[in-house]
Structures are given as C-alpha cells and as structure tokens.
mmCIF file of C-alpha atoms in Angstrom:
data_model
loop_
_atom_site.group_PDB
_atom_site.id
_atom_site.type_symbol
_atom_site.label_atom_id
_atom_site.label_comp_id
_atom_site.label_asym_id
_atom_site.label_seq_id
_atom_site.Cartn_x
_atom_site.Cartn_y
_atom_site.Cartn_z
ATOM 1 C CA UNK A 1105 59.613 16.897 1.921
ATOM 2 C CA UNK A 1106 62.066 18.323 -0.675
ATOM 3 C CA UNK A 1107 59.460 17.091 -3.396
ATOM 4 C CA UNK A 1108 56.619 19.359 -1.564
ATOM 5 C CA UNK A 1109 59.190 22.223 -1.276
ATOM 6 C CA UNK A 1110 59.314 21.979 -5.199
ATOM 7 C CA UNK A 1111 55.788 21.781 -5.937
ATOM 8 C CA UNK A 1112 54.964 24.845 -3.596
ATOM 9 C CA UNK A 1113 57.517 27.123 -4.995
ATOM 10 C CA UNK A 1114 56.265 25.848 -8.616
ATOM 11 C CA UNK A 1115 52.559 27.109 -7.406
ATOM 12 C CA UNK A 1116 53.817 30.008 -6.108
ATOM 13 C CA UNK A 1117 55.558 31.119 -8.775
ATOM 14 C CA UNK A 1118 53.057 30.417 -11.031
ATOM 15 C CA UNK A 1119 51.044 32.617 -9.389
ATOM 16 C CA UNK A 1120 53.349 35.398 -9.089
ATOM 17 C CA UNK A 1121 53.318 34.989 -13.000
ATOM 18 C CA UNK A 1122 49.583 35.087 -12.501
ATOM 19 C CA UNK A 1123 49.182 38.417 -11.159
ATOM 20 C CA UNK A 1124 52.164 39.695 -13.069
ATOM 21 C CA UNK A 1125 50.221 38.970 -15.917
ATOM 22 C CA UNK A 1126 47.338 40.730 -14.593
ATOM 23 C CA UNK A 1127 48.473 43.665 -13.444
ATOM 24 C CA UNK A 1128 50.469 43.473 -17.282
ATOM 25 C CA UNK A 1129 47.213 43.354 -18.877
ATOM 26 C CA UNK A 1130 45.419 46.245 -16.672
ATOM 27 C CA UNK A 1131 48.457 48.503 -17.216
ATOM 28 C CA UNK A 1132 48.476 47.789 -21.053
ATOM 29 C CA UNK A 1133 44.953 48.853 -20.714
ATOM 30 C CA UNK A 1134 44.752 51.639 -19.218
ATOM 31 C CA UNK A 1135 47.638 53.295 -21.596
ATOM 32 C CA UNK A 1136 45.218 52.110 -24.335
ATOM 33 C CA UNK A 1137 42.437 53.705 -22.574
ATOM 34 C CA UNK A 1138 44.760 56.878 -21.750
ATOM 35 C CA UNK A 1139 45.690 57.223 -26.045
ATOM 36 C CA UNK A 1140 42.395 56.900 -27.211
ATOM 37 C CA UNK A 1141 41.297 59.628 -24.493
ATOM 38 C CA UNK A 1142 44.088 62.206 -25.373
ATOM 39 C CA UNK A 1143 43.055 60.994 -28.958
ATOM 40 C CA UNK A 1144 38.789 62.265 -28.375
ATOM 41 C CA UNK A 1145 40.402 65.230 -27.418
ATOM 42 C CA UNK A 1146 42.551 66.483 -29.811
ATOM 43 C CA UNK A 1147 40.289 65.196 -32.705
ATOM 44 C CA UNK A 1148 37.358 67.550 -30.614
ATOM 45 C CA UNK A 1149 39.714 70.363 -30.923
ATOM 46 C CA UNK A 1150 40.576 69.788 -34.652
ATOM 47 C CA UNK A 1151 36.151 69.679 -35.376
ATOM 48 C CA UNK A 1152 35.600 72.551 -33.380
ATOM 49 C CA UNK A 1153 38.233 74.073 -35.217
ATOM 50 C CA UNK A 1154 37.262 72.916 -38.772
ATOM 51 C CA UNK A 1155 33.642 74.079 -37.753
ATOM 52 C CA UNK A 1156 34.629 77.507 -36.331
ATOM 53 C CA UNK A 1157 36.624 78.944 -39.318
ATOM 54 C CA UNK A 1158 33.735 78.274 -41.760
ATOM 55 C CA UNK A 1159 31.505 80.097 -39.888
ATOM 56 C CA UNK A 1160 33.637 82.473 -39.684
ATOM 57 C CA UNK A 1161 34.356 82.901 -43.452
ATOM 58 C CA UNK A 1162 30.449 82.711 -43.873
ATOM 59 C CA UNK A 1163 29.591 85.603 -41.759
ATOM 60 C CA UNK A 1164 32.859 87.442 -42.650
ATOM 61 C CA UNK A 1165 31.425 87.591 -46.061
ATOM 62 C CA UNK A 1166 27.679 88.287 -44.698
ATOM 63 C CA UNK A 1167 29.395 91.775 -42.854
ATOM 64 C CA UNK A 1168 31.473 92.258 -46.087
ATOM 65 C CA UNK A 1169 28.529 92.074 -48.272
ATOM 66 C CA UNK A 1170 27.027 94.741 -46.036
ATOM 67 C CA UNK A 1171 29.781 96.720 -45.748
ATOM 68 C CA UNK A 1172 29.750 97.322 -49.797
ATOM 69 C CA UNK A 1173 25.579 97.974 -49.694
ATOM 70 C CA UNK A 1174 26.565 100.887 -47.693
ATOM 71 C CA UNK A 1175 29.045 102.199 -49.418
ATOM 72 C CA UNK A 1176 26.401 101.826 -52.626
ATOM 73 C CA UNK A 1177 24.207 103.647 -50.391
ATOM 74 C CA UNK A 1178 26.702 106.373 -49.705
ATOM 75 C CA UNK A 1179 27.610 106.871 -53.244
ATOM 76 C CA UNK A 1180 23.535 107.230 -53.534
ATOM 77 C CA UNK A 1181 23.958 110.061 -50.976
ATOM 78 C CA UNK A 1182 27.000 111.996 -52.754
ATOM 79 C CA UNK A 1183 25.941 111.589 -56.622
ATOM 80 C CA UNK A 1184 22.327 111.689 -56.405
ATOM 81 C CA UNK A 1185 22.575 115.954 -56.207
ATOM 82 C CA UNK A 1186 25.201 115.587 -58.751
ATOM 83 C CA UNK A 1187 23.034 113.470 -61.460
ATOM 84 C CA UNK A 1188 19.406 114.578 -60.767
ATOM 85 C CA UNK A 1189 19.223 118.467 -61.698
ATOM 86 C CA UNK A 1190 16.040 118.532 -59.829
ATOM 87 C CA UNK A 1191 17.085 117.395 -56.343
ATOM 88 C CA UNK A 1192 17.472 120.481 -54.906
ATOM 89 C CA UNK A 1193 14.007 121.673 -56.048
ATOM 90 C CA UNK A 1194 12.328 118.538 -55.200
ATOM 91 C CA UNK A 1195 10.483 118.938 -51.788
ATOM 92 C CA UNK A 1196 11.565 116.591 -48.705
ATOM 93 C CA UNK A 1197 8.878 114.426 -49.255
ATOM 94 C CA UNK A 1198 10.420 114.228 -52.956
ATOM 95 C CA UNK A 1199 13.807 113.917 -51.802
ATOM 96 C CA UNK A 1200 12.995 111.351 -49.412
ATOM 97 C CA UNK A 1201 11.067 109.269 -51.595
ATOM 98 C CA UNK A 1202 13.959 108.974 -54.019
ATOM 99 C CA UNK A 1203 16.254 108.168 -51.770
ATOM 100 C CA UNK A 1204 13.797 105.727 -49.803
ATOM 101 C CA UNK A 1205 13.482 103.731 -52.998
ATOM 102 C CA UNK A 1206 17.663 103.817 -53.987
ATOM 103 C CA UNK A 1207 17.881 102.015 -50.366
ATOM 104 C CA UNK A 1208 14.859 99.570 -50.877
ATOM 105 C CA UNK A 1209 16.716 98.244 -54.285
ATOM 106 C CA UNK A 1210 19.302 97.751 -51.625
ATOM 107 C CA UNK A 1211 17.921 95.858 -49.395
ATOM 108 C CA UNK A 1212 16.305 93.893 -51.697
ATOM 109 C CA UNK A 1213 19.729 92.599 -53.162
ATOM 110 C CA UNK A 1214 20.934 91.213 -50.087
ATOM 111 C CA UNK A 1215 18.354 89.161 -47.527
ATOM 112 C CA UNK A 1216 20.776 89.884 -44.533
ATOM 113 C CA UNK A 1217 19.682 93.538 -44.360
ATOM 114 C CA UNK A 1218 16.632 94.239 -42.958
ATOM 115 C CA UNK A 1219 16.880 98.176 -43.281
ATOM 116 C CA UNK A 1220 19.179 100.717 -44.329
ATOM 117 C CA UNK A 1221 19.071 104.323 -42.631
ATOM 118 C CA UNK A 1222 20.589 107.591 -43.079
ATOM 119 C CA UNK A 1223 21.110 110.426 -40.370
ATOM 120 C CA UNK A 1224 22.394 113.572 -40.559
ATOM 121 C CA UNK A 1225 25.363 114.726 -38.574
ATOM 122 C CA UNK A 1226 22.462 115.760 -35.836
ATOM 123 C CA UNK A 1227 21.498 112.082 -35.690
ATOM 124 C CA UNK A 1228 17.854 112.580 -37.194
ATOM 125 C CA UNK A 1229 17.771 109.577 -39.669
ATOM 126 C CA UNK A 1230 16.110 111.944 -42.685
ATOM 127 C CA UNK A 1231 16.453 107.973 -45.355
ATOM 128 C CA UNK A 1232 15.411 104.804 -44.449
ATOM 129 C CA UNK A 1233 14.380 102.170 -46.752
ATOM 130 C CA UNK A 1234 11.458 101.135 -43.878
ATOM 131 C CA UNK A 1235 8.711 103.536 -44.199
ATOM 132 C CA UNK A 1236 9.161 106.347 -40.938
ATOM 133 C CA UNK A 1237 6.180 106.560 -39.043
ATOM 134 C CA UNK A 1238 7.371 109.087 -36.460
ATOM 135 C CA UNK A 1239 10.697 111.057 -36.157
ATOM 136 C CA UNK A 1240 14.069 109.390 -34.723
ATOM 137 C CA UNK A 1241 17.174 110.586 -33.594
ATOM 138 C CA UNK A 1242 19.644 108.393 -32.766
ATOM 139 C CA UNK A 1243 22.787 111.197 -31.319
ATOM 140 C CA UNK A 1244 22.359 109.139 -28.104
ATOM 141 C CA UNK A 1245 23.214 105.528 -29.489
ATOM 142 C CA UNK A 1246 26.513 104.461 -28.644
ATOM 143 C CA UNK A 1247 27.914 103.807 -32.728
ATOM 144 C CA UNK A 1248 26.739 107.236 -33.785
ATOM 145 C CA UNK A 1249 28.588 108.907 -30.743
ATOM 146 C CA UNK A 1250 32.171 106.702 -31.676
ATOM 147 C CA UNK A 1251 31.474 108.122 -35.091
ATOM 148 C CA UNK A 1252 31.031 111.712 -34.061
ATOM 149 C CA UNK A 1253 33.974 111.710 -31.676
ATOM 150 C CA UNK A 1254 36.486 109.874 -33.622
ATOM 151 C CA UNK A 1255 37.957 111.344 -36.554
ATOM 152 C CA UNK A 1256 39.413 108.341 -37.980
ATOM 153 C CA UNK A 1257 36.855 105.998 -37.890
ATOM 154 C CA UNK A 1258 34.857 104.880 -40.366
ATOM 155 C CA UNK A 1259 32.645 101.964 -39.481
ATOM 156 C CA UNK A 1260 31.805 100.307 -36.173
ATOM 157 C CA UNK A 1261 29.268 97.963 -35.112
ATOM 158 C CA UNK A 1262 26.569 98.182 -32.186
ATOM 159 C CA UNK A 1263 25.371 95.723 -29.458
ATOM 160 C CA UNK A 1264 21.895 93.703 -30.143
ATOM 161 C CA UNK A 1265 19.163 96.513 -30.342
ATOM 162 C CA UNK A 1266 15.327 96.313 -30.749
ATOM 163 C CA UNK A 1267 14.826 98.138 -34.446
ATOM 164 C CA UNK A 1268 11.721 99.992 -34.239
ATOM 165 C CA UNK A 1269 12.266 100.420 -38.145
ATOM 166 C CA UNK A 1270 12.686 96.868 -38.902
ATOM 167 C CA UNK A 1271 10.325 95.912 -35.362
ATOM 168 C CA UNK A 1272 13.129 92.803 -35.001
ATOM 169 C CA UNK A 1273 16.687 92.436 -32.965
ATOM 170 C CA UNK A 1274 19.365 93.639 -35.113
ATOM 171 C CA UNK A 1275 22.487 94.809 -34.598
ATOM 172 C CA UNK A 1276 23.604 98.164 -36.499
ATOM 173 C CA UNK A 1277 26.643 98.078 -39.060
ATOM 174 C CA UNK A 1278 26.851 101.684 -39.179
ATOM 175 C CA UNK A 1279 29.613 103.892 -41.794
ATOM 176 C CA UNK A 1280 30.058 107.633 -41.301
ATOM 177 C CA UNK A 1281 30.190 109.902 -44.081
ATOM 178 C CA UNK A 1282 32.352 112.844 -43.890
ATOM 179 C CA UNK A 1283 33.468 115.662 -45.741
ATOM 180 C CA UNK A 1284 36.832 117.026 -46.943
ATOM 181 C CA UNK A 1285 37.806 117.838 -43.162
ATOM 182 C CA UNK A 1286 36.685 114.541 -41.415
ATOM 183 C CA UNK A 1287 33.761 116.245 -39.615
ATOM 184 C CA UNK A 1288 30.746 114.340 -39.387
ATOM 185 C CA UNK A 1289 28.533 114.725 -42.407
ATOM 186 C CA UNK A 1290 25.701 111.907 -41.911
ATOM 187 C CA UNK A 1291 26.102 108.448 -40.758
ATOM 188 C CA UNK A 1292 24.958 105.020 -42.889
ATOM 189 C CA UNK A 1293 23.589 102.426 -40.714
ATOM 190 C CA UNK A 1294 22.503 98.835 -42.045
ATOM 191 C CA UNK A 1295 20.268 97.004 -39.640
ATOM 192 C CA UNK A 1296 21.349 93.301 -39.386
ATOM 193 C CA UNK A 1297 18.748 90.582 -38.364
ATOM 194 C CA UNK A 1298 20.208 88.675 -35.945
ATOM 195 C CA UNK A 1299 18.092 85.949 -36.967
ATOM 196 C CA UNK A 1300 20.076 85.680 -39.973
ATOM 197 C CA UNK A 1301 22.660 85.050 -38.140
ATOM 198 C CA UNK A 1302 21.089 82.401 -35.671
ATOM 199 C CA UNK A 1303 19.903 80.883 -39.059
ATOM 200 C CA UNK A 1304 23.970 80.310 -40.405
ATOM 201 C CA UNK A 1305 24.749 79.430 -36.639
ATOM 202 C CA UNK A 1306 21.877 76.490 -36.637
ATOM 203 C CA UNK A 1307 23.419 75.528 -40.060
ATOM 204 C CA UNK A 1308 25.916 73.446 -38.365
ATOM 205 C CA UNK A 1309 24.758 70.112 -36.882
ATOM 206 C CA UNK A 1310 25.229 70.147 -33.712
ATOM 207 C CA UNK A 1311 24.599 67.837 -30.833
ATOM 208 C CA UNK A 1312 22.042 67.997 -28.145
ATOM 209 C CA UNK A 1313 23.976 69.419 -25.732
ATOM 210 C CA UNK A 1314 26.930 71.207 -28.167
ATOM 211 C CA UNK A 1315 26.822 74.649 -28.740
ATOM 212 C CA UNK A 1316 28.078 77.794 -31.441
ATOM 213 C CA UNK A 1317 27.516 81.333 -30.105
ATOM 214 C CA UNK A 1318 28.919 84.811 -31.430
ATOM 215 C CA UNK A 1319 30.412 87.708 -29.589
ATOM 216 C CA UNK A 1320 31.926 90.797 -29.435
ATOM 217 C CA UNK A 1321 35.517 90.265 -29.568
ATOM 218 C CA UNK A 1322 35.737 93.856 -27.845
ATOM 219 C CA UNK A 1323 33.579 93.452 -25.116
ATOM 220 C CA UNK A 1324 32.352 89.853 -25.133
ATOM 221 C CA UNK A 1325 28.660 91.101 -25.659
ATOM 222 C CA UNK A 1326 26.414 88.148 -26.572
ATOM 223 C CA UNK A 1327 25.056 88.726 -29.933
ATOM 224 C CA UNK A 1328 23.879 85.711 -30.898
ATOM 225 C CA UNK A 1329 23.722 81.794 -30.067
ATOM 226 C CA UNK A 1330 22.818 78.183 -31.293
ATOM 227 C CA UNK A 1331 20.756 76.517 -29.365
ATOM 228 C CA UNK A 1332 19.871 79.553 -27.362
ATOM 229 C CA UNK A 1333 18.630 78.967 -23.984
ATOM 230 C CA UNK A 1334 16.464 81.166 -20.960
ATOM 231 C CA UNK A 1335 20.289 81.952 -19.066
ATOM 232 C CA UNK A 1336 21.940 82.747 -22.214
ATOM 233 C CA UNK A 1337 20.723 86.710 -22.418
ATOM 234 C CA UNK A 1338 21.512 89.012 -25.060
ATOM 235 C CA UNK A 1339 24.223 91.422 -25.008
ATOM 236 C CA UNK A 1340 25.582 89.828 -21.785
ATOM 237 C CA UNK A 1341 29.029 89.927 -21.119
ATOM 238 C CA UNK A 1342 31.641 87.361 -19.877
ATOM 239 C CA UNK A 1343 33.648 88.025 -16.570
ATOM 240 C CA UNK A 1344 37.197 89.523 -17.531
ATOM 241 C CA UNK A 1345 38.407 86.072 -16.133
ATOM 242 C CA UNK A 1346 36.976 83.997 -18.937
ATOM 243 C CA UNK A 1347 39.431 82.103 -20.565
ATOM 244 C CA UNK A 1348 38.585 82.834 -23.809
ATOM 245 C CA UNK A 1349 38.409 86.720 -23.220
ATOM 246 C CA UNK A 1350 42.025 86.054 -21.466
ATOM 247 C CA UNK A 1351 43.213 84.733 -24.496
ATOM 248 C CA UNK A 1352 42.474 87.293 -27.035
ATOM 249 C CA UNK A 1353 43.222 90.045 -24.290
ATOM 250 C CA UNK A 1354 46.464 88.539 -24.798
ATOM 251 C CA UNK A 1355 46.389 88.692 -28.562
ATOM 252 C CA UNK A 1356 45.730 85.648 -29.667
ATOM 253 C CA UNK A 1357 43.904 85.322 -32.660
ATOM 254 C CA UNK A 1358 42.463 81.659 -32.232
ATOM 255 C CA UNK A 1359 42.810 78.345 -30.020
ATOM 256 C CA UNK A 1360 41.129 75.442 -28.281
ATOM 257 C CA UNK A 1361 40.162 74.823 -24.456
ATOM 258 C CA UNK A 1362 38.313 73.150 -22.064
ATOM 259 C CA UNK A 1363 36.421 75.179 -19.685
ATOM 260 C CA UNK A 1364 32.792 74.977 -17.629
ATOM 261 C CA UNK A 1365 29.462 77.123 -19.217
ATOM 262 C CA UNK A 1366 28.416 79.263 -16.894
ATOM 263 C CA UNK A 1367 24.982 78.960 -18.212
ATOM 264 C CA UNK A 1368 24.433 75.508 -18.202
ATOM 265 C CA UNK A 1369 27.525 73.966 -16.361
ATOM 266 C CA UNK A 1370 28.556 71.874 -19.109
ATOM 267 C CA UNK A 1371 31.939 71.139 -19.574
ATOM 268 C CA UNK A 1372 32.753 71.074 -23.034
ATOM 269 C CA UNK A 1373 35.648 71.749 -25.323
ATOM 270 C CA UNK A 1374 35.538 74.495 -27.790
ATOM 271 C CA UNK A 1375 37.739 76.344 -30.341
ATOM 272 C CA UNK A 1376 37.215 80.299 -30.806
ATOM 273 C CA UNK A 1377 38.520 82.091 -33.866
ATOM 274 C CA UNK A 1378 38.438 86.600 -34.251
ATOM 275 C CA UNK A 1379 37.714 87.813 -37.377
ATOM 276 C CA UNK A 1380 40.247 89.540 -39.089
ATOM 277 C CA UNK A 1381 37.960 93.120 -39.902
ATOM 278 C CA UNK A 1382 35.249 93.220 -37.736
ATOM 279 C CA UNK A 1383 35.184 92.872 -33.975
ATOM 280 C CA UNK A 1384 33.668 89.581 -33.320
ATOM 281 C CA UNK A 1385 34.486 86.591 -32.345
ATOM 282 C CA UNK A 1386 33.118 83.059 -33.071
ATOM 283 C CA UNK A 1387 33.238 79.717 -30.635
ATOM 284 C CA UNK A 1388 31.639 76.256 -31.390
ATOM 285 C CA UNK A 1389 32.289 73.918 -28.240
ATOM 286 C CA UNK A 1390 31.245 70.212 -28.066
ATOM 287 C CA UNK A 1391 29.727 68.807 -24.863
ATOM 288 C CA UNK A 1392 32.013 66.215 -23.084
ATOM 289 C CA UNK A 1393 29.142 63.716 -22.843
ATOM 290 C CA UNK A 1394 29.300 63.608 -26.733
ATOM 291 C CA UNK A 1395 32.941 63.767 -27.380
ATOM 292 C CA UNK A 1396 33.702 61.134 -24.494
ATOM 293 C CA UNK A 1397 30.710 59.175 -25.397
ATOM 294 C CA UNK A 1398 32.304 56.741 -27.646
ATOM 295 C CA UNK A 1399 35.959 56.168 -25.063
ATOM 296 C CA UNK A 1400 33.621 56.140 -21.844
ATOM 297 C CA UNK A 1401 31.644 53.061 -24.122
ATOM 298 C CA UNK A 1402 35.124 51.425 -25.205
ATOM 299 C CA UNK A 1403 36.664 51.971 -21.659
ATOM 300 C CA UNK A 1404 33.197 50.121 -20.216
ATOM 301 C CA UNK A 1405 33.703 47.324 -22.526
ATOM 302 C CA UNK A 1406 37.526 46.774 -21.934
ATOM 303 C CA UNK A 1407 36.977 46.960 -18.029
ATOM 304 C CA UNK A 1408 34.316 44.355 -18.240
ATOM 305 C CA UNK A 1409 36.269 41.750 -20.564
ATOM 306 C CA UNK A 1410 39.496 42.237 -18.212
ATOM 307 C CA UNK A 1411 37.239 41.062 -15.254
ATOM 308 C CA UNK A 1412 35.721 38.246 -17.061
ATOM 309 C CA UNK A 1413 39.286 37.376 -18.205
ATOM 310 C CA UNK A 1414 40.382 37.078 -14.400
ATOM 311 C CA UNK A 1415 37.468 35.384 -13.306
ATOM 312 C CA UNK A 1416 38.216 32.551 -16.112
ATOM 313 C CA UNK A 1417 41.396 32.496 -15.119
ATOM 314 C CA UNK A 1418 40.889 31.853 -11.715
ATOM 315 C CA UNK A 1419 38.449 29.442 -12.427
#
C-alpha cells in the first residue's frame, strides 16, 4: 500500500513538473513573442522616420529652389526699366515679350516650374512665361488676397488649382512685390506641378498597401499622395480630431503614431515631420500587414512547434 502511495505521488508530481514546464515554456514564449512585437514597432517608427525627413529635405530644397527663381524673376521686374533705356518706349507687346522670354530662361533652369506669372497690384497677370491666350485676373484667388491684405507678408502658398496657363494641377508659390511703403506693387507666382511632386513621393519604395502623402500643415489640405487612390481627393481636409493635426496644433514639430485611414481603413503606423519654412507637412505610414508580416510568421511558427512539443511529450 505504502509502496503505491509512493509511486502515485512520484506520477503526480511528475506531472505537476509536466505542466509547470509547459505553462514555463508558453510564458517564455509569449514574452519572446511580446519583444519582438514592441521591437516591429519601434523599428516601423524609426523607417518611417528615416523615410520622412528625406523627403522632406528633397522637397524643402524643390520650394527653396523656387523661392530664389522668383526672386530672379523679381529682380527681372525692378532692373529691367533700369538697364534697357528703351523699355518705356517699347510697346506692351514689346514689353511683354521681353519679359515673357526673362521668365522662359527661368523656367527652363529648373524642371519643377511649370510657369512663372506676374500680376499687377489689380491682379491682371500682364508676364507669364506660358503664352496668354485670353486675359486673367486672379484678385479673387485666395494667395493674391493674403498678399494684398497683409503688409508683412511676403510669400504664401495656394491649395491644388487647375492652371489654365500650364493646363495641369499645380499649386501656386506666389511672392509679392512691394514698394517703399509695403503696398502691393505686383505679385510673382510660380506654378508648381504637382506631378513633380507625386514623382519624388513615388521615389520611395513603398509597399503595396504603405503610403507617403503631403499636406498643408495649416489646414491639412491634401496636396499630393503616393499611391493615390479614388477616396483620397485633392485639397481635402482632415477632421480637426486627426491625430496628426492634434499634434502639430499642439506644436509639435514631428512624431510617430498608429492610427486608422479614413480612406482605406488601414491601420498603419506612420511618422509626420513640418517643414521648417513653408507650411507643409509630410507623413509616410507603413501598413500593419507589412510591418507585422514577419512577427505574425514567427509567432505562427513558435505556436505550432510548442504544440508539437506537447503532443511529443505526452506521447
């Protein structure tokens, strides 16, 4: 009897030890399979970061570039008077043929500009290195009327516009020229493709269902994404309870989060960065089917070798 005793409390414990050992071996598991998930994660954030600040510093430099065009093409506007003696005798047609062909050597130095404009302080654009085939007046557009109204401001940027110059979306980096007072003498606009911008966007290789989109850090306007879709429209702007718009309402600068597309219902994690001069914003945001892809593979291996291992065991 007492020898039975012995041998059931030996089996018993051994199985105690058993399951111990199981439940050991899940647990160590799923802390392994907790690591390597907080560790997709954070290496996501650190890509999409990586990724976001050189497009950034590409297109900073694309708006910089176009930024000093148009102050070429004011100079062009001041000095022209000054260093042809027969401006002011020239007929418009003379005039604007000089000038027209100052902003085409322009545009031809830089491939992001598709057009470069001039308008007087009435808004009639009187230079334009696209050949005009009917008058335009643009006192009614939005960046002209910030201009006009706003002493202090020199440059400012519009929403995504069909050029009727340049027959293409663009989006207008426009620089006011005024005189010794800071009235309104004429206002510089260069039209942006914003297929040159969807061309530096597609630069980056992203996954099938990843994604890199610019907007307006002011407003949130879409001006441009990679790989854009039907839902994704131009110029449409996120709900003020966006996290990203949250965050730079609250000054931040740059960051990482996880959030849920409201165009495609993806969840994904992306990284946004502002540029430093101009009022846009950049976010490139990697689908969680991709950035789990490899730890949901690992995690399906691990679970099935743990349940052959207790199987075996059993057996």
């Amino acid at each position: 009897m007492n020898s039975f005793k012995i041998k059931l409390d030996i089996k018993n414990f051994t199985y105690g030890w058993f399951i111990f050992s199981i439940l050991f071996i899940i647990l160590l598991a799923s802390l392994q399979a907790y690591f390597e998930y907080k560790r997709a994660i954070e290496n996501t954030k650190i890509s999409t970061s990586n990724v976001t600040m050189l497009l950034t510093k590409k297109l900073e430099n694309d708006f910089e570039q176009s930024e000093n065009i148009l102050k070429l093409a004011e100079y062009v506007i001041l000095t022209l008077p000054k260093e042809n003696n027969n401006f002011y005798s020239f007929s418009f047609d003379q005039k604007r043929k000089t000038v027209d062909d100052k902003f085409k050597f322009l545009v031809s130095n830089f491939s992001n500009i598709s057009a470069i404009n001039f308008a007087n302080k009435e808004g009639d654009i009187l230079y334009s290195s696209n050949d005009l085939s009917f008058p335009i007046n643009t006192s009614d557009r939005e960046y002209f009327e910030i201009l006009k109204n706003n002493k202090d401001l020199n440059t400012t940027f519009s929403d995504v516009l069909f050029s009727f110059t340049s027959s293409s979306y663009s989006i207008i980096q426009a620089r006011a020229i005024r005189d010794e007072n800071k009235d309104l003498v004429g206002v510089l606009t260069a039209l942006i493709d914003v297929s040159t911008i969807n061309d530096t966007l597609s630069s980056i290789n992203t996954g099938k269902n990843d994604v890199v989109f610019v907007r307006n850090s002011n407003t949130s306007g879409l001006i441009a994404r990679y790989p854009q879709i039907d839902s994704a429209v131009i110029n449409s702007k996120l709900p003020n309870s966006n996290q990203t718009i949250l965050k730079i309402k609250s000054g931040e600068k740059s960051g990482s989060l996880e959030y849920k597309a409201s165009t495609d219902k993806e969840i994904r994690i992306g990284s946004f960065l502002v540029m430093d001069k101009y009022p846009f914003y950049i976010q490139t945001a990697i689908s969680e089917k991709d950035y789990l892809h490899q730890w949901r593979k690992n995690l399906t291996i691990a679970t099935i070798l743990i349940v052959l291992f207790i199987i075996a065991s059993f057996l």
